[in-house]
PDB file of C-alpha atoms and ligand atoms in Angstrom:
ATOM      1  CA  UNK A 184       0.102  -0.028  -0.026  1.00 40.00           C
ATOM      2  CA  UNK A 185       1.075   3.431  -0.716  1.00 40.00           C
ATOM      3  CA  UNK A 186       0.176   6.074   1.866  1.00 42.00           C
ATOM      4  CA  UNK A 187       1.013   9.805   2.148  1.00 42.00           C
ATOM      5  CA  UNK A 188       0.916  11.768   5.357  1.00 40.00           C
ATOM      6  CA  UNK A 189       2.488  15.011   6.733  1.00 40.00           C
ATOM      7  CA  UNK A 190       4.814  13.328   9.203  1.00 40.00           C
ATOM      8  CA  UNK A 191       4.478  14.201  12.748  1.00 40.00           C
ATOM      9  CA  UNK A 192       7.906  15.797  13.956  1.00 38.00           C
ATOM     10  CA  UNK A 193       7.725  13.921  17.234  1.00 38.00           C
ATOM     11  CA  UNK A 194       9.488  10.609  16.329  1.00 36.00           C
ATOM     12  CA  UNK A 195      13.163  10.761  16.157  1.00 38.00           C
ATOM     13  CA  UNK A 196      14.359   7.363  14.824  1.00 35.00           C
ATOM     14  CA  UNK A 197      13.228   6.848  11.090  1.00 36.00           C
ATOM     15  CA  UNK A 198      12.648   3.090  11.916  1.00 34.00           C
ATOM     16  CA  UNK A 199      10.233   3.923  14.641  1.00 34.00           C
ATOM     17  CA  UNK A 200       8.454   6.400  12.617  1.00 34.00           C
ATOM     18  CA  UNK A 201       7.774   3.866   9.795  1.00 36.00           C
ATOM     19  CA  UNK A 202       6.647   1.103  11.947  1.00 39.00           C
ATOM     20  CA  UNK A 203       4.167   3.092  13.882  1.00 44.00           C
ATOM     21  CA  UNK A 204       2.793   5.205  11.038  1.00 71.00           C
ATOM     22  CA  UNK A 205       2.225   2.437   8.623  1.00 78.00           C
ATOM     23  CA  UNK A 206       0.253   0.534  10.956  1.00 76.00           C
ATOM     24  CA  UNK A 207      -1.701   3.537  12.171  1.00 80.00           C
ATOM     25  CA  UNK A 208      -2.332   4.572   8.704  1.00 83.00           C
ATOM     26  CA  UNK A 209      -3.822   1.326   7.791  1.00 82.00           C
ATOM     27  CA  UNK A 210      -5.825   1.244  10.856  1.00 83.00           C
ATOM     28  CA  UNK A 211      -7.142   4.703  10.190  1.00 86.00           C
ATOM     29  CA  UNK A 212      -7.987   3.903   6.598  1.00 86.00           C
ATOM     30  CA  UNK A 213      -9.684   0.670   7.682  1.00 83.00           C
ATOM     31  CA  UNK A 214     -11.800   2.284  10.307  1.00 84.00           C
ATOM     32  CA  UNK A 215     -12.784   5.145   7.839  1.00 88.00           C
ATOM     33  CA  UNK A 216     -13.977   2.451   5.402  1.00 84.00           C
ATOM     34  CA  UNK A 217     -11.175   3.491   2.818  1.00 86.00           C
ATOM     35  CA  UNK A 218     -13.349   6.581   2.173  1.00 89.00           C
ATOM     36  CA  UNK A 219     -12.866  10.281   2.499  1.00 92.00           C
ATOM     37  CA  UNK A 220     -14.104  11.547   5.723  1.00 93.00           C
ATOM     38  CA  UNK A 221     -14.915  15.183   4.439  1.00 92.00           C
ATOM     39  CA  UNK A 222     -18.845  15.587   4.777  1.00 87.00           C
ATOM     40  CA  UNK A 223     -20.618  14.626   1.677  1.00 83.00           C
ATOM     41  CA  UNK A 224     -17.545  13.419  -0.345  1.00 84.00           C
ATOM     42  CA  UNK A 225     -17.193   9.758   0.597  1.00 81.00           C
ATOM     43  CA  UNK A 226     -14.685   9.122  -2.304  1.00 84.00           C
ATOM     44  CA  UNK A 227     -13.313   5.485  -2.303  1.00 82.00           C
ATOM     45  CA  UNK A 228      -9.615   5.873  -1.734  1.00 86.00           C
ATOM     46  CA  UNK A 229      -8.443   2.476  -3.098  1.00 80.00           C
ATOM     47  CA  UNK A 230      -7.384   1.784  -6.696  1.00 75.00           C
ATOM     48  CA  UNK A 231      -8.686  -1.517  -7.812  1.00 64.00           C
ATOM     49  CA  UNK A 232      -9.001  -2.513  -4.274  1.00 59.00           C
ATOM     50  CA  UNK A 233      -5.316  -2.742  -3.710  1.00 62.00           C
ATOM     51  CA  UNK A 234      -3.234   0.299  -3.655  1.00 72.00           C
ATOM     52  CA  UNK A 235      -4.230   3.253  -1.315  1.00 76.00           C
ATOM     53  CA  UNK A 236      -4.607   6.768  -2.714  1.00 82.00           C
ATOM     54  CA  UNK A 237      -5.866   8.507   0.483  1.00 87.00           C
ATOM     55  CA  UNK A 238      -4.171  11.078   2.801  1.00 91.00           C
ATOM     56  CA  UNK A 239      -4.140  10.609   6.540  1.00 91.00           C
ATOM     57  CA  UNK A 240      -4.299  14.118   7.739  1.00 91.00           C
ATOM     58  CA  UNK A 241      -3.193  15.397  11.309  1.00 90.00           C
ATOM     59  CA  UNK A 242      -5.935  17.282  13.073  1.00 93.00           C
ATOM     60  CA  UNK A 243      -3.584  18.892  15.339  1.00 91.00           C
ATOM     61  CA  UNK A 244       0.218  19.108  15.144  1.00 88.00           C
ATOM     62  CA  UNK A 245       3.111  19.912  17.555  1.00 85.00           C
ATOM     63  CA  UNK A 246       4.958  21.238  14.529  1.00 84.00           C
ATOM     64  CA  UNK A 247       4.672  25.282  14.409  1.00 87.00           C
ATOM     65  CA  UNK A 248       4.836  25.299  10.637  1.00 87.00           C
ATOM     66  CA  UNK A 249       1.665  23.138  10.253  1.00 87.00           C
ATOM     67  CA  UNK A 250      -1.717  24.643   9.717  1.00 90.00           C
ATOM     68  CA  UNK A 251      -3.220  23.480  12.976  1.00 92.00           C
ATOM     69  CA  UNK A 252      -0.422  23.800  15.435  1.00 91.00           C
ATOM     70  CA  UNK A 253      -1.046  23.363  19.036  1.00 90.00           C
ATOM     71  CA  UNK A 254       1.741  24.385  21.414  1.00 88.00           C
ATOM     72  CA  UNK A 255       0.299  22.324  24.305  1.00 87.00           C
ATOM     73  CA  UNK A 256       0.909  18.946  22.380  1.00 83.00           C
ATOM     74  CA  UNK A 257       3.662  16.926  23.764  1.00 78.00           C
ATOM     75  CA  UNK A 258       6.202  16.583  21.046  1.00 75.00           C
ATOM     76  CA  UNK A 259       7.455  13.190  22.250  1.00 75.00           C
ATOM     77  CA  UNK A 260       4.151  11.639  22.802  1.00 74.00           C
ATOM     78  CA  UNK A 261       3.225   8.742  20.785  1.00 72.00           C
ATOM     79  CA  UNK A 262       0.958   9.546  17.899  1.00 75.00           C
ATOM     80  CA  UNK A 263      -2.746   9.247  18.889  1.00 82.00           C
ATOM     81  CA  UNK A 264      -5.149   7.607  16.266  1.00 82.00           C
ATOM     82  CA  UNK A 265      -7.898  10.115  17.304  1.00 86.00           C
ATOM     83  CA  UNK A 266      -5.693  12.745  16.013  1.00 89.00           C
ATOM     84  CA  UNK A 267      -5.848  11.733  12.441  1.00 90.00           C
ATOM     85  CA  UNK A 268      -8.722  11.639   9.832  1.00 91.00           C
ATOM     86  CA  UNK A 269      -8.750  10.222   6.246  1.00 93.00           C
ATOM     87  CA  UNK A 270      -9.286  12.445   3.460  1.00 94.00           C
ATOM     88  CA  UNK A 271      -9.008  12.505  -0.347  1.00 92.00           C
ATOM     89  CA  UNK A 272      -6.118  14.442  -1.677  1.00 92.00           C
ATOM     90  CA  UNK A 273      -8.625  17.454  -2.793  1.00 93.00           C
ATOM     91  CA  UNK A 274     -10.085  17.860   0.587  1.00 93.00           C
ATOM     92  CA  UNK A 275      -6.688  17.486   2.310  1.00 94.00           C
ATOM     93  CA  UNK A 276      -5.544  20.491   0.442  1.00 94.00           C
ATOM     94  CA  UNK A 277      -8.779  22.561   1.037  1.00 94.00           C
ATOM     95  CA  UNK A 278      -8.597  21.965   4.934  1.00 94.00           C
ATOM     96  CA  UNK A 279      -4.930  22.828   5.183  1.00 93.00           C
ATOM     97  CA  UNK A 280      -5.300  26.096   3.084  1.00 93.00           C
ATOM     98  CA  UNK A 281      -8.232  27.269   5.319  1.00 92.00           C
ATOM     99  CA  UNK A 282      -7.317  26.293   8.845  1.00 91.00           C
ATOM    100  CA  UNK A 283      -9.642  29.233  10.150  1.00 91.00           C
ATOM    101  CA  UNK A 284     -12.514  27.603   8.518  1.00 91.00           C
ATOM    102  CA  UNK A 285     -11.722  23.920   9.091  1.00 93.00           C
ATOM    103  CA  UNK A 286     -10.459  24.142  12.831  1.00 94.00           C
ATOM    104  CA  UNK A 287      -9.441  21.004  14.827  1.00 94.00           C
ATOM    105  CA  UNK A 288     -12.872  21.197  16.472  1.00 94.00           C
ATOM    106  CA  UNK A 289     -14.569  21.104  12.899  1.00 94.00           C
ATOM    107  CA  UNK A 290     -12.298  18.290  11.697  1.00 95.00           C
ATOM    108  CA  UNK A 291     -12.940  16.117  14.853  1.00 94.00           C
ATOM    109  CA  UNK A 292     -16.765  16.510  14.243  1.00 92.00           C
ATOM    110  CA  UNK A 293     -16.489  15.480  10.707  1.00 92.00           C
ATOM    111  CA  UNK A 294     -14.324  12.467  11.547  1.00 93.00           C
ATOM    112  CA  UNK A 295     -16.563  11.325  14.265  1.00 90.00           C
ATOM    113  CA  UNK A 296     -19.614  11.649  12.032  1.00 88.00           C
ATOM    114  CA  UNK A 297     -17.961   9.675   9.287  1.00 88.00           C
ATOM    115  CA  UNK A 298     -16.868   6.936  11.549  1.00 87.00           C
ATOM    116  CA  UNK A 299     -20.335   6.525  12.852  1.00 82.00           C
ATOM    117  CA  UNK A 300     -21.666   6.246   9.534  1.00 79.00           C
ATOM    118  CA  UNK A 301     -18.986   3.477   8.466  1.00 78.00           C
ATOM    119  CA  UNK A 302     -19.600   1.525  11.690  1.00 73.00           C
ATOM    120  CA  UNK A 303     -23.480   1.413  10.926  1.00 66.00           C
ATOM    121  CA  UNK A 304     -22.673   0.331   7.255  1.00 62.00           C
ATOM    122  CA  UNK A 305     -20.159  -2.508   8.576  1.00 61.00           C
ATOM    123  CA  UNK A 306     -22.351  -3.782  11.244  1.00 57.00           C
ATOM    124  CA  UNK A 307     -25.394  -4.278   9.152  1.00 50.00           C
ATOM    125  CA  UNK A 308     -25.958  -7.842   7.663  1.00 48.00           C
ATOM    126  CA  UNK A 309     -24.138  -8.019   4.354  1.00 50.00           C
ATOM    127  CA  UNK A 310     -24.462 -10.143   1.352  1.00 42.00           C
ATOM    128  CA  UNK A 311     -21.434 -12.114   2.687  1.00 49.00           C
ATOM    129  CA  UNK A 312     -23.214 -13.148   5.795  1.00 50.00           C
ATOM    130  CA  UNK A 313     -26.239 -14.366   3.945  1.00 44.00           C
ATOM    131  CA  UNK A 314     -23.866 -16.546   1.853  1.00 56.00           C
ATOM    132  CA  UNK A 315     -22.237 -17.943   5.099  1.00 59.00           C
ATOM    133  CA  UNK A 316     -25.672 -19.347   5.941  1.00 58.00           C
ATOM    134  CA  UNK A 317     -25.656 -21.849   2.908  1.00 59.00           C
ATOM    135  CA  UNK A 318     -23.596 -24.968   3.644  1.00 66.00           C
ATOM    136  CA  UNK A 319     -21.298 -24.183   0.713  1.00 70.00           C
ATOM    137  CA  UNK A 320     -17.345 -24.473   1.182  1.00 80.00           C
ATOM    138  CA  UNK A 321     -15.651 -21.224   0.574  1.00 84.00           C
ATOM    139  CA  UNK A 322     -12.344 -20.867  -1.236  1.00 86.00           C
ATOM    140  CA  UNK A 323      -9.425 -19.052   0.517  1.00 89.00           C
ATOM    141  CA  UNK A 324     -10.060 -16.207  -1.783  1.00 90.00           C
ATOM    142  CA  UNK A 325     -13.689 -15.948  -0.763  1.00 88.00           C
ATOM    143  CA  UNK A 326     -12.875 -16.213   2.904  1.00 91.00           C
ATOM    144  CA  UNK A 327     -10.333 -13.433   2.595  1.00 92.00           C
ATOM    145  CA  UNK A 328     -13.032 -11.162   0.988  1.00 89.00           C
ATOM    146  CA  UNK A 329     -15.481 -11.944   3.807  1.00 89.00           C
ATOM    147  CA  UNK A 330     -12.692 -11.070   6.291  1.00 92.00           C
ATOM    148  CA  UNK A 331     -11.846  -7.728   4.684  1.00 90.00           C
ATOM    149  CA  UNK A 332     -15.513  -6.703   4.547  1.00 87.00           C
ATOM    150  CA  UNK A 333     -16.277  -7.909   8.088  1.00 89.00           C
ATOM    151  CA  UNK A 334     -13.337  -7.063   9.985  1.00 89.00           C
ATOM    152  CA  UNK A 335     -15.379  -5.076  12.575  1.00 87.00           C
ATOM    153  CA  UNK A 336     -17.968  -7.961  13.129  1.00 88.00           C
ATOM    154  CA  UNK A 337     -18.199  -8.710  16.801  1.00 89.00           C
ATOM    155  CA  UNK A 338     -20.284 -11.869  16.458  1.00 89.00           C
ATOM    156  CA  UNK A 339     -18.593 -15.038  17.500  1.00 90.00           C
ATOM    157  CA  UNK A 340     -21.134 -17.095  15.654  1.00 88.00           C
ATOM    158  CA  UNK A 341     -20.292 -15.236  12.543  1.00 89.00           C
ATOM    159  CA  UNK A 342     -16.525 -16.123  12.745  1.00 93.00           C
ATOM    160  CA  UNK A 343     -17.411 -19.753  13.677  1.00 91.00           C
ATOM    161  CA  UNK A 344     -19.503 -20.084  10.431  1.00 88.00           C
ATOM    162  CA  UNK A 345     -16.697 -18.491   8.342  1.00 91.00           C
ATOM    163  CA  UNK A 346     -14.073 -20.722   9.698  1.00 92.00           C
ATOM    164  CA  UNK A 347     -16.279 -23.789   9.288  1.00 89.00           C
ATOM    165  CA  UNK A 348     -16.881 -22.997   5.745  1.00 87.00           C
ATOM    166  CA  UNK A 349     -13.069 -22.649   4.882  1.00 90.00           C
ATOM    167  CA  UNK A 350     -11.418 -25.091   7.200  1.00 88.00           C
ATOM    168  CA  UNK A 351      -8.179 -24.468   5.156  1.00 88.00           C
ATOM    169  CA  UNK A 352      -7.670 -21.060   6.934  1.00 92.00           C
ATOM    170  CA  UNK A 353      -7.272 -22.703  10.402  1.00 91.00           C
ATOM    171  CA  UNK A 354      -5.278 -25.539   9.049  1.00 89.00           C
ATOM    172  CA  UNK A 355      -2.588 -23.120   7.701  1.00 86.00           C
ATOM    173  CA  UNK A 356      -1.861 -21.870  11.309  1.00 85.00           C
ATOM    174  CA  UNK A 357      -0.050 -25.028  12.388  1.00 84.00           C
ATOM    175  CA  UNK A 358       3.465 -26.079  11.313  1.00 80.00           C
ATOM    176  CA  UNK A 359       2.457 -29.754  10.606  1.00 83.00           C
ATOM    177  CA  UNK A 360      -0.237 -30.983   8.202  1.00 85.00           C
ATOM    178  CA  UNK A 361      -3.603 -31.008  10.030  1.00 85.00           C
ATOM    179  CA  UNK A 362      -7.212 -31.841   9.100  1.00 84.00           C
ATOM    180  CA  UNK A 363     -10.649 -30.669  10.759  1.00 83.00           C
ATOM    181  CA  UNK A 364     -11.970 -33.259  13.051  1.00 83.00           C
ATOM    182  CA  UNK A 365     -15.053 -31.536  14.057  1.00 83.00           C
ATOM    183  CA  UNK A 366     -16.641 -28.239  15.255  1.00 82.00           C
ATOM    184  CA  UNK A 367     -18.518 -27.532  18.558  1.00 83.00           C
ATOM    185  CA  UNK A 368     -17.226 -30.813  19.740  1.00 82.00           C
ATOM    186  CA  UNK A 369     -17.970 -32.052  23.351  1.00 84.00           C
ATOM    187  CA  UNK A 370     -14.843 -32.471  25.347  1.00 85.00           C
ATOM    188  CA  UNK A 371     -16.059 -33.868  28.536  1.00 83.00           C
ATOM    189  CA  UNK A 372     -16.866 -32.436  31.844  1.00 80.00           C
ATOM    190  CA  UNK A 373     -20.526 -33.518  32.195  1.00 79.00           C
ATOM    191  CA  UNK A 374     -21.694 -34.057  35.719  1.00 73.00           C
ATOM    192  CA  UNK A 375     -23.149 -37.554  37.021  1.00 71.00           C
ATOM    193  CA  UNK A 376     -26.762 -36.078  36.343  1.00 71.00           C
ATOM    194  CA  UNK A 377     -25.674 -35.240  32.702  1.00 67.00           C
ATOM    195  CA  UNK A 378     -25.685 -31.592  32.962  1.00 73.00           C
ATOM    196  CA  UNK A 379     -22.890 -29.146  32.096  1.00 74.00           C
ATOM    197  CA  UNK A 380     -20.314 -30.266  29.723  1.00 80.00           C
ATOM    198  CA  UNK A 381     -17.535 -28.334  27.775  1.00 84.00           C
ATOM    199  CA  UNK A 382     -17.871 -27.581  24.019  1.00 87.00           C
ATOM    200  CA  UNK A 383     -14.756 -26.637  22.121  1.00 90.00           C
ATOM    201  CA  UNK A 384     -15.163 -24.585  18.941  1.00 91.00           C
ATOM    202  CA  UNK A 385     -12.971 -26.711  16.713  1.00 90.00           C
ATOM    203  CA  UNK A 386     -10.990 -29.906  17.059  1.00 89.00           C
ATOM    204  CA  UNK A 387      -8.282 -30.538  14.296  1.00 90.00           C
ATOM    205  CA  UNK A 388      -6.119 -33.553  14.201  1.00 90.00           C
ATOM    206  CA  UNK A 389      -2.329 -34.010  12.994  1.00 90.00           C
ATOM    207  CA  UNK A 390      -2.666 -35.949   9.643  1.00 88.00           C
ATOM    208  CA  UNK A 391       0.215 -38.268  10.503  1.00 90.00           C
ATOM    209  CA  UNK A 392      -0.162 -38.968  14.242  1.00 90.00           C
ATOM    210  CA  UNK A 393      -3.788 -38.359  14.939  1.00 90.00           C
ATOM    211  CA  UNK A 394      -3.125 -36.037  17.963  1.00 92.00           C
ATOM    212  CA  UNK A 395      -5.672 -33.486  18.591  1.00 91.00           C
ATOM    213  CA  UNK A 396      -5.429 -29.791  18.575  1.00 92.00           C
ATOM    214  CA  UNK A 397      -7.974 -27.844  20.470  1.00 94.00           C
ATOM    215  CA  UNK A 398      -9.039 -24.497  18.805  1.00 95.00           C
ATOM    216  CA  UNK A 399     -11.024 -21.845  20.711  1.00 96.00           C
ATOM    217  CA  UNK A 400     -12.158 -18.786  18.811  1.00 96.00           C
ATOM    218  CA  UNK A 401     -13.178 -15.113  19.986  1.00 96.00           C
ATOM    219  CA  UNK A 402     -13.768 -12.415  17.633  1.00 95.00           C
ATOM    220  CA  UNK A 403     -11.517  -9.807  15.869  1.00 95.00           C
ATOM    221  CA  UNK A 404     -13.197  -7.324  18.192  1.00 93.00           C
ATOM    222  CA  UNK A 405     -12.140  -9.032  21.454  1.00 95.00           C
ATOM    223  CA  UNK A 406      -9.709  -6.848  23.204  1.00 95.00           C
ATOM    224  CA  UNK A 407      -6.125  -8.048  23.754  1.00 97.00           C
ATOM    225  CA  UNK A 408      -4.903  -5.583  26.080  1.00 96.00           C
ATOM    226  CA  UNK A 409      -6.412  -3.936  29.128  1.00 94.00           C
ATOM    227  CA  UNK A 410      -5.380  -0.785  31.038  1.00 91.00           C
ATOM    228  CA  UNK A 411      -2.228   1.251  30.529  1.00 90.00           C
ATOM    229  CA  UNK A 412      -0.417  -0.031  33.552  1.00 89.00           C
ATOM    230  CA  UNK A 413       2.933   1.972  33.571  1.00 83.00           C
ATOM    231  CA  UNK A 414       4.639   4.168  31.174  1.00 85.00           C
ATOM    232  CA  UNK A 415       6.009   1.251  29.060  1.00 89.00           C
ATOM    233  CA  UNK A 416       3.525  -1.588  29.944  1.00 93.00           C
ATOM    234  CA  UNK A 417      -0.028  -2.348  29.245  1.00 95.00           C
ATOM    235  CA  UNK A 418      -1.897  -5.017  31.195  1.00 96.00           C
ATOM    236  CA  UNK A 419      -3.664  -8.044  29.340  1.00 97.00           C
ATOM    237  CA  UNK A 420      -7.314  -7.927  28.974  1.00 96.00           C
ATOM    238  CA  UNK A 421      -9.629  -9.995  31.113  1.00 96.00           C
ATOM    239  CA  UNK A 422     -11.088 -11.519  27.939  1.00 96.00           C
ATOM    240  CA  UNK A 423      -7.741 -12.844  26.811  1.00 97.00           C
ATOM    241  CA  UNK A 424      -6.732 -14.297  30.188  1.00 97.00           C
ATOM    242  CA  UNK A 425     -10.237 -15.771  30.656  1.00 97.00           C
ATOM    243  CA  UNK A 426     -10.091 -17.477  27.326  1.00 97.00           C
ATOM    244  CA  UNK A 427      -6.597 -19.006  28.023  1.00 97.00           C
ATOM    245  CA  UNK A 428      -8.010 -20.463  31.331  1.00 96.00           C
ATOM    246  CA  UNK A 429     -11.068 -21.732  29.512  1.00 95.00           C
ATOM    247  CA  UNK A 430      -9.123 -23.696  26.774  1.00 96.00           C
ATOM    248  CA  UNK A 431      -6.686 -25.007  29.268  1.00 96.00           C
ATOM    249  CA  UNK A 432      -9.635 -26.347  31.067  1.00 94.00           C
ATOM    250  CA  UNK A 433     -10.846 -28.088  27.886  1.00 93.00           C
ATOM    251  CA  UNK A 434      -7.389 -29.501  27.322  1.00 94.00           C
ATOM    252  CA  UNK A 435      -7.580 -31.043  30.865  1.00 93.00           C
ATOM    253  CA  UNK A 436     -11.072 -32.452  30.402  1.00 91.00           C
ATOM    254  CA  UNK A 437     -10.383 -34.117  27.051  1.00 90.00           C
ATOM    255  CA  UNK A 438      -7.188 -35.760  28.378  1.00 90.00           C
ATOM    256  CA  UNK A 439      -8.876 -37.022  31.467  1.00 89.00           C
ATOM    257  CA  UNK A 440     -11.853 -38.435  29.785  1.00 85.00           C
ATOM    258  CA  UNK A 441      -9.973 -39.552  26.599  1.00 85.00           C
ATOM    259  CA  UNK A 442     -10.935 -43.313  27.105  1.00 84.00           C
ATOM    260  CA  UNK A 443     -14.745 -42.654  27.181  1.00 81.00           C
ATOM    261  CA  UNK A 444     -14.617 -39.983  24.373  1.00 83.00           C
ATOM    262  CA  UNK A 445     -12.583 -42.111  21.887  1.00 80.00           C
ATOM    263  CA  UNK A 446     -14.924 -45.097  22.535  1.00 81.00           C
ATOM    264  CA  UNK A 447     -18.019 -42.980  21.391  1.00 77.00           C
ATOM    265  CA  UNK A 448     -16.077 -41.499  18.435  1.00 77.00           C
ATOM    266  CA  UNK A 449     -16.235 -43.023  14.874  1.00 74.00           C
ATOM    267  CA  UNK A 450     -12.878 -41.718  14.103  1.00 79.00           C
ATOM    268  CA  UNK A 451      -9.842 -42.511  16.358  1.00 82.00           C
ATOM    269  CA  UNK A 452      -7.762 -39.783  17.737  1.00 87.00           C
ATOM    270  CA  UNK A 453      -5.223 -39.445  20.441  1.00 88.00           C
ATOM    271  CA  UNK A 454      -4.509 -36.611  23.275  1.00 90.00           C
ATOM    272  CA  UNK A 455      -0.738 -36.638  23.854  1.00 91.00           C
ATOM    273  CA  UNK A 456      -0.245 -33.240  25.599  1.00 92.00           C
ATOM    274  CA  UNK A 457      -2.611 -31.720  22.910  1.00 93.00           C
ATOM    275  CA  UNK A 458      -1.750 -28.229  21.445  1.00 92.00           C
ATOM    276  CA  UNK A 459      -4.227 -25.390  22.146  1.00 95.00           C
ATOM    277  CA  UNK A 460      -4.846 -22.470  19.690  1.00 96.00           C
ATOM    278  CA  UNK A 461      -6.655 -19.378  20.514  1.00 97.00           C
ATOM    279  CA  UNK A 462      -7.903 -17.156  17.667  1.00 97.00           C
ATOM    280  CA  UNK A 463      -8.527 -13.650  19.020  1.00 97.00           C
ATOM    281  CA  UNK A 464      -8.323  -9.967  18.342  1.00 97.00           C
ATOM    282  CA  UNK A 465      -7.052  -7.788  15.507  1.00 95.00           C
ATOM    283  CA  UNK A 466      -3.330  -6.673  16.079  1.00 95.00           C
ATOM    284  CA  UNK A 467      -3.211  -4.162  13.309  1.00 92.00           C
ATOM    285  CA  UNK A 468      -6.399  -2.496  14.616  1.00 91.00           C
ATOM    286  CA  UNK A 469      -5.623  -2.596  18.287  1.00 92.00           C
ATOM    287  CA  UNK A 470      -1.989  -2.488  18.888  1.00 93.00           C
ATOM    288  CA  UNK A 471      -1.283   0.901  17.314  1.00 88.00           C
ATOM    289  CA  UNK A 472       1.824   1.800  19.417  1.00 90.00           C
ATOM    290  CA  UNK A 473       5.139   0.090  19.996  1.00 91.00           C
ATOM    291  CA  UNK A 474       4.267  -0.131  23.652  1.00 93.00           C
ATOM    292  CA  UNK A 475       1.085  -2.046  23.035  1.00 94.00           C
ATOM    293  CA  UNK A 476       2.833  -4.462  20.629  1.00 95.00           C
ATOM    294  CA  UNK A 477       5.707  -5.085  23.122  1.00 95.00           C
ATOM    295  CA  UNK A 478       3.337  -5.722  25.996  1.00 96.00           C
ATOM    296  CA  UNK A 479       1.342  -8.194  23.905  1.00 97.00           C
ATOM    297  CA  UNK A 480       4.360 -10.010  22.392  1.00 97.00           C
ATOM    298  CA  UNK A 481       6.320 -10.334  25.791  1.00 97.00           C
ATOM    299  CA  UNK A 482       3.099 -11.876  27.342  1.00 97.00           C
ATOM    300  CA  UNK A 483       2.110 -14.086  24.297  1.00 97.00           C
ATOM    301  CA  UNK A 484       5.745 -15.545  24.015  1.00 96.00           C
ATOM    302  CA  UNK A 485       5.830 -16.579  27.645  1.00 96.00           C
ATOM    303  CA  UNK A 486       2.847 -18.884  27.148  1.00 96.00           C
ATOM    304  CA  UNK A 487       4.051 -22.600  26.489  1.00 92.00           C
ATOM    305  CA  UNK A 488       0.715 -24.310  26.351  1.00 93.00           C
ATOM    306  CA  UNK A 489      -1.426 -22.078  24.401  1.00 96.00           C
ATOM    307  CA  UNK A 490      -0.753 -20.488  21.113  1.00 96.00           C
ATOM    308  CA  UNK A 491      -2.434 -17.286  20.273  1.00 97.00           C
ATOM    309  CA  UNK A 492      -2.918 -16.000  16.796  1.00 97.00           C
ATOM    310  CA  UNK A 493      -4.901 -12.881  15.969  1.00 97.00           C
ATOM    311  CA  UNK A 494      -7.437 -12.799  13.101  1.00 97.00           C
ATOM    312  CA  UNK A 495      -5.291 -10.421  11.068  1.00 95.00           C
ATOM    313  CA  UNK A 496      -2.409 -12.776  11.500  1.00 96.00           C
ATOM    314  CA  UNK A 497      -4.583 -15.821  10.571  1.00 96.00           C
ATOM    315  CA  UNK A 498      -5.858 -14.214   7.398  1.00 95.00           C
ATOM    316  CA  UNK A 499      -2.491 -12.892   6.427  1.00 94.00           C
ATOM    317  CA  UNK A 500      -1.097 -16.321   6.567  1.00 92.00           C
ATOM    318  CA  UNK A 501      -4.008 -17.530   4.250  1.00 91.00           C
ATOM    319  CA  UNK A 502      -3.113 -14.580   1.971  1.00 91.00           C
ATOM    320  CA  UNK A 503       0.514 -15.809   1.952  1.00 90.00           C
ATOM    321  CA  UNK A 504      -0.477 -19.303   1.049  1.00 86.00           C
ATOM    322  CA  UNK A 505      -2.519 -17.803  -1.945  1.00 85.00           C
ATOM    323  CA  UNK A 506       0.605 -15.910  -3.106  1.00 87.00           C
ATOM    324  CA  UNK A 507       2.766 -18.998  -2.873  1.00 83.00           C
ATOM    325  CA  UNK A 508       0.231 -20.940  -4.949  1.00 78.00           C
ATOM    326  CA  UNK A 509      -0.111 -18.206  -7.661  1.00 75.00           C
TER     327      UNK A 509
HETATM  328 ZN1   ZN B  82     -13.009  14.156  -0.268  1.00 50.63          ZN
END
């Protein structure tokens, strides 16, 4: 993607500047539905759905030479996504030349209104959702298309349906060759009066050894991080830590009740210290600063029993597979 932006003067290292801004530009472009935020414009800012021709404009700047200079802004603070809006090149030029008309307050209002409209459009049921109701398998290309159009969808059931329709997407996330064993599988835990019981979202098995892999899914909107804990650290969200405990609980159940489960199963499988995979969150959308990325990676890489993969990483992997095949 090709982006243009009047760079904030705040970031001293060129590497740091690039890594933060490319991520943030993509995030802002995605949030804005890749269309101009100027009231009434709505110009689509992608060329053939691929290269990006929009401008991510700064609302207020700590640079005294910029049109909307604010001397109170902290020059060393990390860029705040709320301080940017997506515009077409024409409207970017118009707002920069008339800062007395297009004040920061005016721009913030325009940005908020645009985001509200986009959120409404993306949360309404789309043609893609209807298509998911059919029992048809989707190709990776189709699944990627559904992902791009529904990235802000917070329904777990929607993502369950999508991954069921295209089992290859999940299968690509393991280093060994795997096959889908089942979805919404009972993994034990019923009491003597036959109540309760644990249901895992997906079970895959290693094609060679038959060992199971437990997969629990959340949504791309599930938060990965919690509060800003210290200057350079964020806490981990309750949803994420809760999901980890949940999947480890399933692992314990399926291992303990293996003999009765395998006896009732048509296909044989084994449970030798099975791998657990949690699909959750959207790194590109949520982890917009280097501190957030660091906090998340430090946490994720200390886990030895549960692998965490975000939805954007999962679909990036599917995209990579397509590119290798083409
Ligand atoms: Zn425009």
